[in-house]
């Protein structure tokens, strides 16, 4: 017979008929015996592996599973005769099958042979093709299985790298670029993978890309994580720069130059992800997010909850905006963090729990999460902060405070509370040399001062953030502060002798051009139309109706005013009645003010009353200015109109 476990557990008779293995417990017994590779597994070990808390009749149940498996495996065996495959031996059971009858044993033998011989390594493709998915994919996630999956996944990655190394050494390479590129993206902490990809690129006639790959590896392993690249990567970089003959296949190496003695490195694994790239913005930011999720996925496949927790928690990139740039990815990260949190349990390492909780708080953005999930995120923020304070870890506290900030948009009018968070972020980060979070603190304070209409204080924080950004190469900061300066121009355009509305619109458009290339679609989409609408409201003009404007997520709140600008009053009234409550994010005051303004214009006292109730706590703030990027003017103006309308004098 034949048994396959590199994927779902399956078995086949010699004639090709599938073996009916029964339910999950039957397959788990078979899988556990496969993992023992011909060794006897005592019944008490099997029972402990099958049940976290064995039931009273566990031994009888195990014997029932074994009997059923024997009938399925050897259907023609005569009653009361000894099984030749699933054998009773001493106090337990074993599987008596040749190695070639089990896919995982064939794979293990092939990798062992590849370690002994490069010729065998080059032929590992057939063995790697045995994998149909995660090992034992359909079995319950028990402890023995987590350990076995971790071992086999590491063996699979070693096999892939052994094969690629052997093929590159023998002269192949160009056709490995795509395969190794995917391998690096999925497993960015494996140092050998970076070297193999660089060699393949060089072999494909792309030395510049090979060098860029090694520099990315240096950033990932060295500058960002405090780990120096190993000697093999350093030597490879030198060889590529010098076009060393050692990089050529044997048949193309100049005569008289012997091959360099090869020093195989085992897999070098780190538990943190790149984060400095994210601060650079643009393509680097997008790539950083992509690599992050690939690494989390790969870590989860190992079954090692501690590794997964460290990988998730290491990405402590400061976040200033409440709308996720990639909501699907954010939800995937939150789900992975939740799974890791459940696996390490309430008694797990406090620092790991705090990082996972902070990740949940940071990734559960208000614009993309509602209801119970948002309550969970806010609880996570508070617990992460408490753990970080108990641990007296300043970097962890800064990460947790970021989550507290992002979860502080529960209602309008909380600028002062956020400013207090910004004050602590600046203080903690300044004392402990955490420049990225010091920048975050300055931007939080800029937003808070902008919301309160204190443009002088906001400008001071903008300047401080820009100085830090210059010193630490944080390229996104000037993109954000350019929007703040456009917001100042817009506010002053409504003052006597201030700049013109056209100058303010031009400033917004210039800032938008830079933002379009910054890799932050969640922030960018719809922002310019909302800013231009705010500018028009400051000057008592109707909403902009240019059909080329993409209103993005703000369209429901803008639509009544867009229809009013086209004198489509009844359609505007219907649109106003369909407007949802704004999400709890940076723009909630602005969106409530749009609702209040439309309700006042259309004489809808019920809707005006709802808007007035929401806005009273923000009476002293400026609409939209919480973002630090635009303004619709004082909330008090819109509140007064809504209250008048609600009293029946709209």
Coordinates of C-alpha atoms in Angstrom, one line a residue:
X1 CA 0.0 0.0 0.0
X2 CA 1.0 3.7 -0.2
X3 CA 0.4 6.5 2.4
X4 CA 0.6 10.2 1.6
X5 CA 0.7 12.8 4.4
X6 CA 2.3 15.8 2.7
X7 CA -1.1 17.4 2.3
X8 CA -4.3 15.7 3.5
X9 CA -3.7 12.2 4.9
X10 CA -4.5 9.6 2.2
X11 CA -3.8 5.9 1.6
X12 CA -4.0 3.7 -1.4
X13 CA -4.0 0.0 -2.0
X14 CA -1.5 -1.5 -4.4
X15 CA -4.1 -1.6 -7.2
X16 CA -4.8 2.1 -6.8
X17 CA -8.0 1.9 -4.8
X18 CA -8.3 4.5 -2.0
X19 CA -8.2 3.2 1.5
X20 CA -11.3 4.4 3.5
X21 CA -9.4 5.7 6.6
X22 CA -12.5 6.9 8.6
X23 CA -12.8 10.0 10.7
X24 CA -10.3 12.5 12.0
X25 CA -9.2 10.4 15.0
X26 CA -8.5 7.3 12.7
X27 CA -6.4 9.5 10.4
X28 CA -4.6 11.0 13.3
X29 CA -3.6 7.6 14.7
X30 CA -2.3 6.7 11.3
X31 CA -0.5 10.0 10.9
X32 CA 1.1 9.7 14.4
X33 CA 2.4 6.2 13.5
X34 CA 3.7 7.5 10.1
X35 CA 5.6 10.3 12.0
X36 CA 7.3 7.6 14.2
X37 CA 8.9 6.1 11.0
X38 CA 8.7 2.4 11.9
X39 CA 9.3 2.9 15.6
X40 CA 6.8 1.6 18.2
X41 CA 4.6 4.2 19.8
X42 CA 3.3 3.2 23.2
X43 CA -0.5 3.4 23.7
X44 CA -0.1 5.9 26.6
X45 CA 1.8 8.2 24.3
X46 CA -0.8 7.8 21.6
X47 CA -3.6 8.6 24.1
X48 CA -1.8 11.7 25.3
X49 CA -1.2 12.9 21.7
X50 CA -4.8 12.3 20.7
X51 CA -6.5 14.0 23.7
X52 CA -5.6 17.0 25.7
X53 CA -7.6 15.5 28.6
X54 CA -8.0 11.8 27.8
X55 CA -11.6 10.5 28.5
X56 CA -12.2 7.6 30.8
X57 CA -12.5 5.1 27.9
X58 CA -9.5 6.4 25.9
X59 CA -7.7 3.1 25.7
X60 CA -10.8 1.3 24.4
X61 CA -11.4 4.1 21.9
X62 CA -7.8 3.9 20.7
X63 CA -8.1 0.1 20.2
X64 CA -11.3 0.7 18.2
X65 CA -9.6 3.2 15.9
X66 CA -6.7 0.7 15.4
X67 CA -9.1 -2.2 14.6
X68 CA -11.0 -0.1 12.1
X69 CA -7.7 1.0 10.4
X70 CA -6.5 -2.6 10.2
X71 CA -9.8 -3.6 8.5
X72 CA -9.5 -0.7 6.0
X73 CA -5.8 -1.3 5.3
X74 CA -6.0 -5.1 4.9
X75 CA -9.6 -5.8 3.9
X76 CA -8.7 -9.3 2.8
X77 CA -7.0 -10.4 6.0
X78 CA -8.6 -13.5 7.5
X79 CA -10.2 -13.0 11.0
X80 CA -8.0 -13.5 14.0
X81 CA -4.8 -13.4 11.9
X82 CA -2.0 -11.0 12.7
X83 CA -1.8 -7.7 10.8
X84 CA 1.2 -7.3 8.6
X85 CA 1.0 -3.5 8.4
X86 CA -0.4 -1.9 11.6
X87 CA 1.4 -4.1 14.0
X88 CA 1.0 -4.6 17.8
X89 CA 4.4 -4.6 19.4
X90 CA 5.0 -4.6 23.2
X91 CA 2.9 -1.8 24.8
X92 CA 2.1 -0.1 21.6
X93 CA 1.7 -0.1 17.8
X94 CA 3.9 0.6 14.8
X95 CA 3.6 0.8 11.0
X96 CA 5.6 -1.8 9.1
X97 CA 6.0 -0.3 5.6
X98 CA 9.0 0.2 3.4
X99 CA 10.2 3.9 3.2
X100 CA 9.2 4.3 -0.4
X101 CA 5.6 3.5 0.5
X102 CA 5.2 6.8 2.4
X103 CA 5.6 10.1 0.7
X104 CA 7.1 11.9 3.7
X105 CA 9.8 9.1 4.2
X106 CA 10.7 9.4 0.5
X107 CA 11.1 13.1 0.9
X108 CA 13.2 12.8 4.1
X109 CA 15.4 10.3 2.4
X110 CA 15.8 12.5 -0.7
X111 CA 16.9 15.5 1.4
X112 CA 19.3 13.4 3.4
X113 CA 20.9 12.1 0.1
X114 CA 21.0 15.7 -1.2
X115 CA 23.1 16.8 1.8
X116 CA 25.6 14.1 0.9
X117 CA 25.7 14.7 -2.9
X118 CA 25.2 17.8 -5.0
X119 CA 24.0 15.6 -7.8
X120 CA 21.3 14.3 -5.6
X121 CA 20.4 17.8 -4.5
X122 CA 19.9 18.9 -8.1
X123 CA 17.3 16.2 -8.5
X124 CA 15.2 17.3 -5.5
X125 CA 12.5 18.8 -7.7
X126 CA 10.7 15.4 -7.8
X127 CA 10.8 15.1 -4.0
X128 CA 9.6 18.7 -3.5
X129 CA 6.7 18.0 -5.8
X130 CA 5.4 15.5 -3.3
X131 CA 4.1 18.4 -1.2
X132 CA 0.4 18.9 -1.9
X133 CA -0.1 21.4 1.0
X134 CA 0.8 21.6 4.7
X135 CA 1.8 18.3 6.1
X136 CA -1.1 16.4 7.7
X137 CA -3.3 19.2 6.5
X138 CA -6.6 17.7 7.6
X139 CA -5.6 16.6 11.1
X140 CA -6.5 18.4 14.4
X141 CA -4.0 21.0 15.5
X142 CA -2.5 19.0 18.4
X143 CA 0.9 19.5 20.0
X144 CA 2.7 16.6 18.4
X145 CA 1.4 17.7 15.1
X146 CA 2.6 21.3 15.5
X147 CA 6.0 20.0 16.3
X148 CA 6.0 17.6 13.3
X149 CA 4.7 20.3 10.9
X150 CA 7.4 22.7 12.1
X151 CA 10.1 20.1 11.5
X152 CA 8.9 19.1 8.1
X153 CA 8.3 22.7 6.9
X154 CA 11.9 23.5 7.9
X155 CA 13.0 20.4 6.0
X156 CA 11.0 21.5 2.9
X157 CA 12.7 24.9 2.9
X158 CA 16.1 23.3 3.3
X159 CA 15.3 21.0 0.4
X160 CA 14.3 23.9 -1.8
X161 CA 17.5 25.8 -1.0
X162 CA 19.7 22.7 -1.4
X163 CA 18.3 22.1 -4.9
X164 CA 18.7 25.8 -5.9
X165 CA 22.3 25.8 -4.6
X166 CA 23.1 22.6 -6.5
X167 CA 21.6 23.9 -9.8
X168 CA 23.4 27.2 -9.5
X169 CA 26.7 25.5 -8.8
X170 CA 26.2 23.2 -11.8
X171 CA 25.4 26.1 -14.2
X172 CA 21.7 26.6 -14.2
X173 CA 20.2 29.7 -12.6
X174 CA 18.2 32.0 -14.9
X175 CA 15.1 29.9 -14.6
X176 CA 15.3 30.0 -10.8
X177 CA 14.8 33.8 -10.5
X178 CA 11.0 33.7 -10.2
X179 CA 11.0 30.7 -7.8
X180 CA 13.6 32.2 -5.5
X181 CA 12.0 35.7 -5.7
X182 CA 8.8 34.1 -4.3
X183 CA 10.8 32.2 -1.7
X184 CA 12.5 35.3 -0.4
X185 CA 9.2 37.3 -0.3
X186 CA 7.6 34.5 1.7
X187 CA 10.5 33.8 4.0
X188 CA 12.4 37.1 4.3
X189 CA 14.2 36.1 7.5
X190 CA 16.1 33.2 5.8
X191 CA 19.6 34.5 4.9
X192 CA 20.5 31.7 2.5
X193 CA 17.4 32.6 0.4
X194 CA 18.7 36.1 -0.3
X195 CA 22.1 34.8 -1.4
X196 CA 20.5 32.2 -3.7
X197 CA 18.3 34.9 -5.4
X198 CA 21.3 37.2 -5.9
X199 CA 23.3 34.3 -7.5
X200 CA 20.4 33.5 -9.8
X201 CA 20.0 37.1 -10.9
X202 CA 23.7 37.3 -11.6
X203 CA 23.6 34.1 -13.6
X204 CA 20.7 35.7 -15.5
X205 CA 22.9 38.6 -16.5
X206 CA 21.4 41.0 -14.0
X207 CA 24.3 42.0 -11.7
X208 CA 22.8 45.3 -10.7
X209 CA 19.6 43.6 -9.5
X210 CA 21.7 41.0 -7.7
X211 CA 23.5 43.7 -5.8
X212 CA 20.2 45.4 -5.0
X213 CA 19.0 42.1 -3.6
X214 CA 22.0 41.8 -1.3
X215 CA 21.5 45.4 -0.1
X216 CA 17.9 44.7 0.7
X217 CA 19.1 41.7 2.6
X218 CA 21.6 43.9 4.5
X219 CA 18.8 46.3 5.3
X220 CA 16.5 43.5 6.5
X221 CA 19.1 41.6 8.5
X222 CA 21.5 44.3 9.5
X223 CA 20.5 47.9 9.6
X224 CA 16.9 47.3 10.6
X225 CA 17.3 44.3 12.9
X226 CA 20.8 44.8 14.4
X227 CA 22.1 41.6 12.8
X228 CA 25.2 41.7 10.5
X229 CA 24.8 39.7 7.3
X230 CA 26.9 36.4 7.5
X231 CA 30.3 36.0 5.8
X232 CA 28.8 34.2 2.9
X233 CA 26.5 37.1 1.9
X234 CA 29.4 39.6 2.4
X235 CA 31.7 37.5 0.2
X236 CA 29.0 37.1 -2.4
X237 CA 28.5 40.9 -2.6
X238 CA 32.3 41.3 -3.1
X239 CA 32.4 38.6 -5.8
X240 CA 29.5 40.2 -7.7
X241 CA 31.2 43.7 -7.6
X242 CA 34.4 42.1 -8.8
X243 CA 32.7 39.7 -11.3
X244 CA 34.6 36.9 -9.7
X245 CA 35.3 33.7 -11.7
X246 CA 33.9 31.8 -8.8
X247 CA 30.4 32.9 -9.8
X248 CA 30.7 31.1 -13.2
X249 CA 29.7 27.5 -13.6
X250 CA 32.6 25.0 -13.8
X251 CA 32.6 24.8 -17.6
X252 CA 32.9 28.6 -17.9
X253 CA 35.5 29.2 -15.1
X254 CA 38.9 30.3 -16.5
X255 CA 41.5 27.5 -16.5
X256 CA 43.8 27.3 -13.5
X257 CA 41.3 28.8 -11.1
X258 CA 40.0 26.1 -8.7
X259 CA 36.5 26.4 -7.2
X260 CA 36.4 28.1 -3.8
X261 CA 35.7 25.7 -0.9
X262 CA 32.0 25.9 -0.3
X263 CA 30.9 26.6 3.3
X264 CA 27.2 25.7 3.7
X265 CA 25.4 27.8 6.2
X266 CA 22.4 26.5 7.9
X267 CA 19.2 28.5 7.9
X268 CA 19.6 31.7 9.7
X269 CA 16.2 32.8 11.2
X270 CA 15.3 36.1 12.8
X271 CA 12.0 36.9 14.4
X272 CA 11.5 40.5 13.4
X273 CA 10.3 42.1 10.2
X274 CA 11.6 45.1 8.2
X275 CA 10.1 48.3 9.4
X276 CA 12.5 51.1 8.3
X277 CA 11.5 50.5 4.7
X278 CA 7.9 51.4 5.6
X279 CA 9.0 54.9 6.8
X280 CA 10.4 55.6 3.3
X281 CA 7.0 55.6 1.7
X282 CA 6.2 54.9 -1.9
X283 CA 7.0 51.5 -3.4
X284 CA 9.2 50.7 -0.3
X285 CA 6.1 51.1 1.9
X286 CA 4.0 48.9 -0.3
X287 CA 6.7 46.3 -0.5
X288 CA 7.2 46.4 3.3
X289 CA 3.5 45.6 3.8
X290 CA 3.5 42.8 1.3
X291 CA 6.7 41.2 2.8
X292 CA 5.2 41.6 6.3
X293 CA 2.1 39.5 5.5
X294 CA 4.1 36.9 3.6
X295 CA 6.3 36.5 6.7
X296 CA 3.4 36.2 9.1
X297 CA 1.8 33.6 6.8
X298 CA 5.1 31.6 6.7
X299 CA 5.6 31.9 10.4
X300 CA 2.1 30.5 11.1
X301 CA 2.8 27.6 8.8
X302 CA 5.6 26.5 11.1
X303 CA 3.1 26.0 13.9
X304 CA 5.4 27.9 16.3
X305 CA 3.2 30.3 18.2
X306 CA 6.1 32.1 19.8
X307 CA 7.8 32.7 16.5
X308 CA 4.6 33.9 15.0
X309 CA 4.0 36.3 17.8
X310 CA 7.5 37.7 17.5
X311 CA 7.1 38.1 13.7
X312 CA 3.8 39.9 14.1
X313 CA 4.9 42.1 17.0
X314 CA 8.2 43.2 15.4
X315 CA 6.5 45.4 12.8
X316 CA 6.0 48.4 15.1
X317 CA 5.8 51.0 12.3
X318 CA 4.2 54.2 13.6
X319 CA 0.7 54.8 12.2
X320 CA -0.9 58.3 12.2
X321 CA -4.0 57.6 10.1
X322 CA -7.2 55.8 11.2
X323 CA -8.0 54.4 7.7
X324 CA -6.0 51.4 6.7
X325 CA -4.2 51.5 3.3
X326 CA -5.0 47.8 2.8
X327 CA -8.1 46.9 4.9
X328 CA -8.0 43.2 3.8
X329 CA -4.4 42.9 4.9
X330 CA -5.1 44.7 8.1
X331 CA -7.9 42.3 8.9
X332 CA -5.6 39.3 8.1
X333 CA -2.9 40.7 10.4
X334 CA -5.5 41.2 13.2
X335 CA -6.8 37.7 12.7
X336 CA -3.3 36.3 12.8
X337 CA -2.5 38.3 16.0
X338 CA -5.7 37.0 17.6
X339 CA -4.7 33.4 16.8
X340 CA -1.2 33.9 18.2
X341 CA -2.6 35.5 21.3
X342 CA -4.9 32.6 21.9
X343 CA -2.1 30.1 21.4
X344 CA 0.4 31.7 23.8
X345 CA -2.5 32.1 26.3
X346 CA -3.0 34.6 29.1
X347 CA 0.0 33.3 31.0
X348 CA 2.3 33.7 28.0
X349 CA 5.3 36.1 27.9
X350 CA 4.0 39.6 28.8
X351 CA 6.1 41.3 26.2
X352 CA 4.7 39.1 23.4
X353 CA 1.1 39.5 24.6
X354 CA 1.6 43.3 24.7
X355 CA 3.0 43.4 21.1
X356 CA 0.1 41.3 19.8
X357 CA -2.4 43.4 21.6
X358 CA -0.8 46.6 20.3
X359 CA -0.8 45.2 16.8
X360 CA -4.6 44.5 17.1
X361 CA -5.1 48.1 18.3
X362 CA -3.0 49.5 15.5
X363 CA -4.4 47.5 12.7
X364 CA -8.1 47.6 13.7
X365 CA -8.7 51.0 12.0
X366 CA -11.9 52.8 12.8
X367 CA -12.8 53.4 9.2
X368 CA -12.7 49.7 8.5
X369 CA -13.9 48.0 11.7
X370 CA -17.2 48.3 13.5
X371 CA -19.1 46.9 16.5
X372 CA -17.6 44.2 18.6
X373 CA -14.4 44.1 16.6
X374 CA -13.8 47.8 17.4
X375 CA -14.6 47.3 21.1
X376 CA -12.1 44.4 21.1
X377 CA -9.5 46.7 19.5
X378 CA -10.0 49.4 22.1
X379 CA -9.7 46.9 24.9
X380 CA -6.5 45.6 23.3
X381 CA -5.1 49.1 23.2
X382 CA -5.7 49.6 26.9
X383 CA -4.3 46.2 27.9
X384 CA -1.2 46.7 25.7
X385 CA -0.6 50.0 27.4
X386 CA -1.0 48.6 30.9
X387 CA 1.4 45.7 30.1
X388 CA 4.0 48.0 28.6
X389 CA 3.9 50.3 31.6
X390 CA 4.3 47.3 33.9
X391 CA 7.3 46.0 31.9
X392 CA 8.9 49.5 31.8
X393 CA 9.8 49.0 28.2
X394 CA 9.8 52.4 26.4
X395 CA 9.8 51.0 22.9
X396 CA 6.9 48.8 23.7
X397 CA 5.1 51.6 25.5
X398 CA 5.5 53.8 22.4
X399 CA 4.0 51.1 20.2
X400 CA 1.1 50.6 22.6
X401 CA 0.5 54.4 22.8
X402 CA 0.2 54.4 19.0
X403 CA -2.7 51.9 19.4
X404 CA -4.3 54.0 22.1
X405 CA -4.1 57.0 19.8
X406 CA -5.7 55.2 16.9
X407 CA -8.5 54.0 19.1
X408 CA -9.1 57.5 20.6
X409 CA -11.7 58.6 18.0
X410 CA -14.7 57.3 19.8
X411 CA -16.6 60.6 19.4
X412 CA -15.9 64.2 18.2
X413 CA -14.1 66.6 20.4
X414 CA -11.2 64.5 21.8
X415 CA -8.3 66.6 20.5
X416 CA -7.1 67.4 24.1
X417 CA -7.0 63.7 25.0
X418 CA -4.9 62.9 21.9
X419 CA -2.6 65.8 22.6
X420 CA -1.8 64.2 26.0
X421 CA -0.9 61.0 24.1
X422 CA 1.3 63.0 21.8
X423 CA 3.0 64.7 24.7
X424 CA 4.0 61.3 26.3
X425 CA 5.1 59.9 22.9
X426 CA 7.5 62.9 22.4
X427 CA 8.8 62.6 25.9
X428 CA 9.3 58.8 26.0
X429 CA 10.8 58.7 22.5
X430 CA 13.1 61.6 23.1
X431 CA 14.5 60.1 26.3
X432 CA 15.0 56.7 24.7
X433 CA 16.1 57.5 21.2
X434 CA 13.0 56.3 19.3
X435 CA 13.0 58.8 16.5
X436 CA 10.1 57.2 14.5
X437 CA 7.8 57.5 17.5
X438 CA 9.1 60.9 18.4
X439 CA 8.0 61.9 14.8
X440 CA 4.7 60.3 15.5
X441 CA 4.3 62.2 18.7
X442 CA 5.0 65.5 16.9
X443 CA 2.4 64.7 14.2
X444 CA -0.2 63.8 16.8
X445 CA 0.4 67.1 18.5
X446 CA 0.3 68.9 15.1
X447 CA -3.1 67.3 14.5
X448 CA -4.4 68.2 18.0
X449 CA -3.3 71.8 17.7
X450 CA -4.8 72.0 14.2
X451 CA -8.1 70.7 15.6
X452 CA -8.1 73.4 18.3
X453 CA -7.3 76.1 15.7
X454 CA -3.9 76.8 17.3
X455 CA -2.0 77.1 14.0
X456 CA 1.2 78.6 15.6
X457 CA 1.6 75.5 17.9
X458 CA 0.8 73.2 15.0
X459 CA 3.4 74.9 12.9
X460 CA 6.0 74.4 15.6
X461 CA 5.2 70.7 15.8
X462 CA 5.4 70.5 12.0
X463 CA 8.8 72.0 12.0
X464 CA 10.1 69.7 14.7
X465 CA 8.7 66.7 12.8
X466 CA 10.4 67.8 9.6
X467 CA 13.8 68.3 11.4
X468 CA 13.6 64.8 12.8
X469 CA 12.6 63.4 9.4
X470 CA 15.6 65.0 7.7
X471 CA 17.9 63.5 10.4
X472 CA 16.4 60.1 10.1
X473 CA 15.4 59.9 6.5
X474 CA 11.6 59.6 7.1
X475 CA 10.4 60.7 3.7
X476 CA 6.7 60.6 4.4
X477 CA 6.8 63.4 6.9
X478 CA 7.2 66.3 4.4
X479 CA 4.2 64.9 2.5
X480 CA 2.0 65.2 5.5
X481 CA 3.3 68.6 6.6
X482 CA 2.8 70.0 3.1
X483 CA -0.9 69.2 3.6
X484 CA -0.8 71.0 6.9
X485 CA 0.6 74.1 5.3
X486 CA -2.1 73.9 2.6
X487 CA -4.7 73.7 5.4
X488 CA -3.2 76.9 6.9
X489 CA -3.4 78.7 3.6
X490 CA -7.0 77.6 3.2
X491 CA -7.9 78.9 6.7
X492 CA -6.2 82.2 6.1
X493 CA -7.8 82.6 2.7
X494 CA -11.1 83.4 4.5
X495 CA -9.4 86.2 6.5
X496 CA -9.2 89.9 5.3
X497 CA -6.0 90.4 3.3
X498 CA -5.3 86.7 3.3
X499 CA -4.2 84.6 0.3
X500 CA -6.8 83.9 -2.4
X501 CA -9.0 80.8 -2.5
X502 CA -7.2 79.9 -5.8
X503 CA -3.9 80.0 -4.0
X504 CA -5.3 77.6 -1.3
X505 CA -6.7 75.3 -3.9
X506 CA -3.3 75.2 -5.7
X507 CA -1.6 74.4 -2.4
X508 CA -4.0 71.5 -1.8
X509 CA -3.4 70.2 -5.3
X510 CA 0.4 70.4 -5.0
X511 CA 0.2 68.5 -1.7
X512 CA -2.1 65.9 -3.3
X513 CA 0.4 65.3 -6.1
X514 CA 3.1 64.3 -3.6
X515 CA 0.6 62.2 -1.6
X516 CA -0.4 60.2 -4.7
X517 CA 3.2 58.7 -4.8
X518 CA 3.5 58.1 -1.1
X519 CA 2.0 54.5 -1.0
X520 CA -0.9 55.5 1.3
X521 CA -4.1 55.0 -0.7
X522 CA -6.3 54.8 2.4
X523 CA -5.3 58.4 3.2
X524 CA -5.1 59.7 -0.3
X525 CA -8.4 58.6 -1.9
X526 CA -11.1 61.3 -1.6
X527 CA -8.9 63.7 0.4
X528 CA -8.4 66.4 -2.2
X529 CA -12.2 66.7 -3.1
X530 CA -13.0 66.9 0.6
X531 CA -10.4 69.7 1.1
X532 CA -11.7 71.6 -1.9
X533 CA -15.3 71.3 -0.6
X534 CA -14.1 72.6 2.8
X535 CA -12.4 75.6 1.0
X536 CA -15.6 76.4 -0.9
X537 CA -17.7 76.2 2.3
X538 CA -15.2 78.7 4.0
X539 CA -16.0 81.1 1.1
X540 CA -19.7 80.5 1.1
X541 CA -19.6 78.8 -2.3
X542 CA -21.4 75.6 -3.5
X543 CA -19.7 72.2 -3.6
X544 CA -17.3 71.4 -6.5
X545 CA -19.1 69.3 -9.1
X546 CA -16.2 68.4 -11.3
X547 CA -17.0 64.8 -12.4
X548 CA -13.2 64.0 -12.4
X549 CA -13.0 64.2 -8.6
X550 CA -12.9 60.9 -6.9
X551 CA -14.7 61.4 -3.5
X552 CA -13.7 57.9 -2.3
X553 CA -15.0 57.0 1.1
X554 CA -16.5 60.5 1.6
X555 CA -19.0 60.4 -1.2
X556 CA -22.1 59.6 1.0
X557 CA -21.7 62.8 3.0
X558 CA -20.7 65.0 0.1
X559 CA -23.6 63.8 -2.2
X560 CA -26.4 66.0 -0.7
X561 CA -24.3 69.1 -1.2
X562 CA -23.2 68.0 -4.7
X563 CA -26.9 67.6 -5.6
X564 CA -27.8 71.0 -4.0
X565 CA -25.0 72.6 -6.1
X566 CA -26.8 71.2 -9.2
X567 CA -30.2 72.5 -7.8
X568 CA -31.5 68.9 -7.5
X569 CA -33.2 69.6 -4.2
X570 CA -35.4 66.5 -3.8
X571 CA -32.6 64.2 -4.8
X572 CA -30.4 66.0 -2.3
X573 CA -33.0 65.4 0.4
X574 CA -33.3 61.7 -0.3
X575 CA -29.5 61.4 -0.3
X576 CA -29.3 63.3 3.1
X577 CA -31.8 60.9 4.6
X578 CA -29.6 57.9 3.4
X579 CA -26.4 59.3 4.9
X580 CA -24.9 57.0 7.5
X581 CA -23.3 58.0 10.8
X582 CA -19.7 58.9 10.2
X583 CA -17.0 56.4 11.2
X584 CA -15.0 57.2 14.3
X585 CA -11.9 58.5 12.6
X586 CA -10.0 61.7 11.8
X587 CA -12.8 63.0 9.6
X588 CA -15.8 62.4 11.8
X589 CA -16.2 66.1 12.8
X590 CA -15.9 67.1 9.1
X591 CA -18.5 64.6 8.0
X592 CA -20.9 65.5 10.8
X593 CA -20.5 69.2 9.8
X594 CA -21.4 68.3 6.2
X595 CA -24.5 66.5 7.4
X596 CA -25.4 69.5 9.7
X597 CA -24.9 71.9 6.8
X598 CA -27.0 69.9 4.3
X599 CA -29.7 69.4 7.0
X600 CA -29.8 73.2 7.6
X601 CA -29.9 74.0 3.9
X602 CA -32.7 71.5 3.3
X603 CA -34.6 72.3 6.5
X604 CA -34.5 68.8 7.9
X605 CA -34.7 69.4 11.7
X606 CA -34.6 65.8 12.8
X607 CA -31.3 65.2 11.0
X608 CA -30.0 68.6 12.1
X609 CA -30.7 67.6 15.7
X610 CA -28.7 64.4 15.4
X611 CA -25.8 66.2 13.9
X612 CA -26.0 68.9 16.6
X613 CA -25.9 66.3 19.4
X614 CA -22.8 64.7 17.9
X615 CA -21.0 68.0 17.4
X616 CA -21.6 69.7 20.8
X617 CA -18.6 68.0 22.4
X618 CA -16.4 69.5 19.5
X619 CA -17.9 73.0 19.7
X620 CA -14.4 74.5 20.3
X621 CA -12.7 72.6 17.5
X622 CA -12.3 73.0 13.7
X623 CA -14.0 70.6 11.3
X624 CA -11.7 68.3 9.4
X625 CA -8.7 69.9 11.1
X626 CA -8.2 66.9 13.4
X627 CA -6.5 65.4 10.3
X628 CA -4.0 68.3 10.3
X629 CA -4.5 68.3 6.5
X630 CA -7.6 70.3 5.8
X631 CA -10.3 72.5 7.4
X632 CA -14.0 73.2 6.9
X633 CA -13.9 76.0 9.4
X634 CA -15.1 76.2 13.0
X635 CA -17.4 73.4 14.2
X636 CA -19.3 76.1 16.1
X637 CA -20.6 77.6 12.8
X638 CA -22.1 74.4 11.6
X639 CA -23.4 73.6 15.1
X640 CA -25.2 76.9 15.4
X641 CA -27.0 76.3 12.0
X642 CA -28.0 72.8 13.0
X643 CA -29.3 73.8 16.4
X644 CA -31.3 76.6 14.8
X645 CA -32.8 74.2 12.3
X646 CA -33.5 71.7 15.0
X647 CA -35.5 74.3 16.9
X648 CA -37.6 74.9 13.8
X649 CA -35.9 78.1 12.6
X650 CA -33.6 76.6 9.9

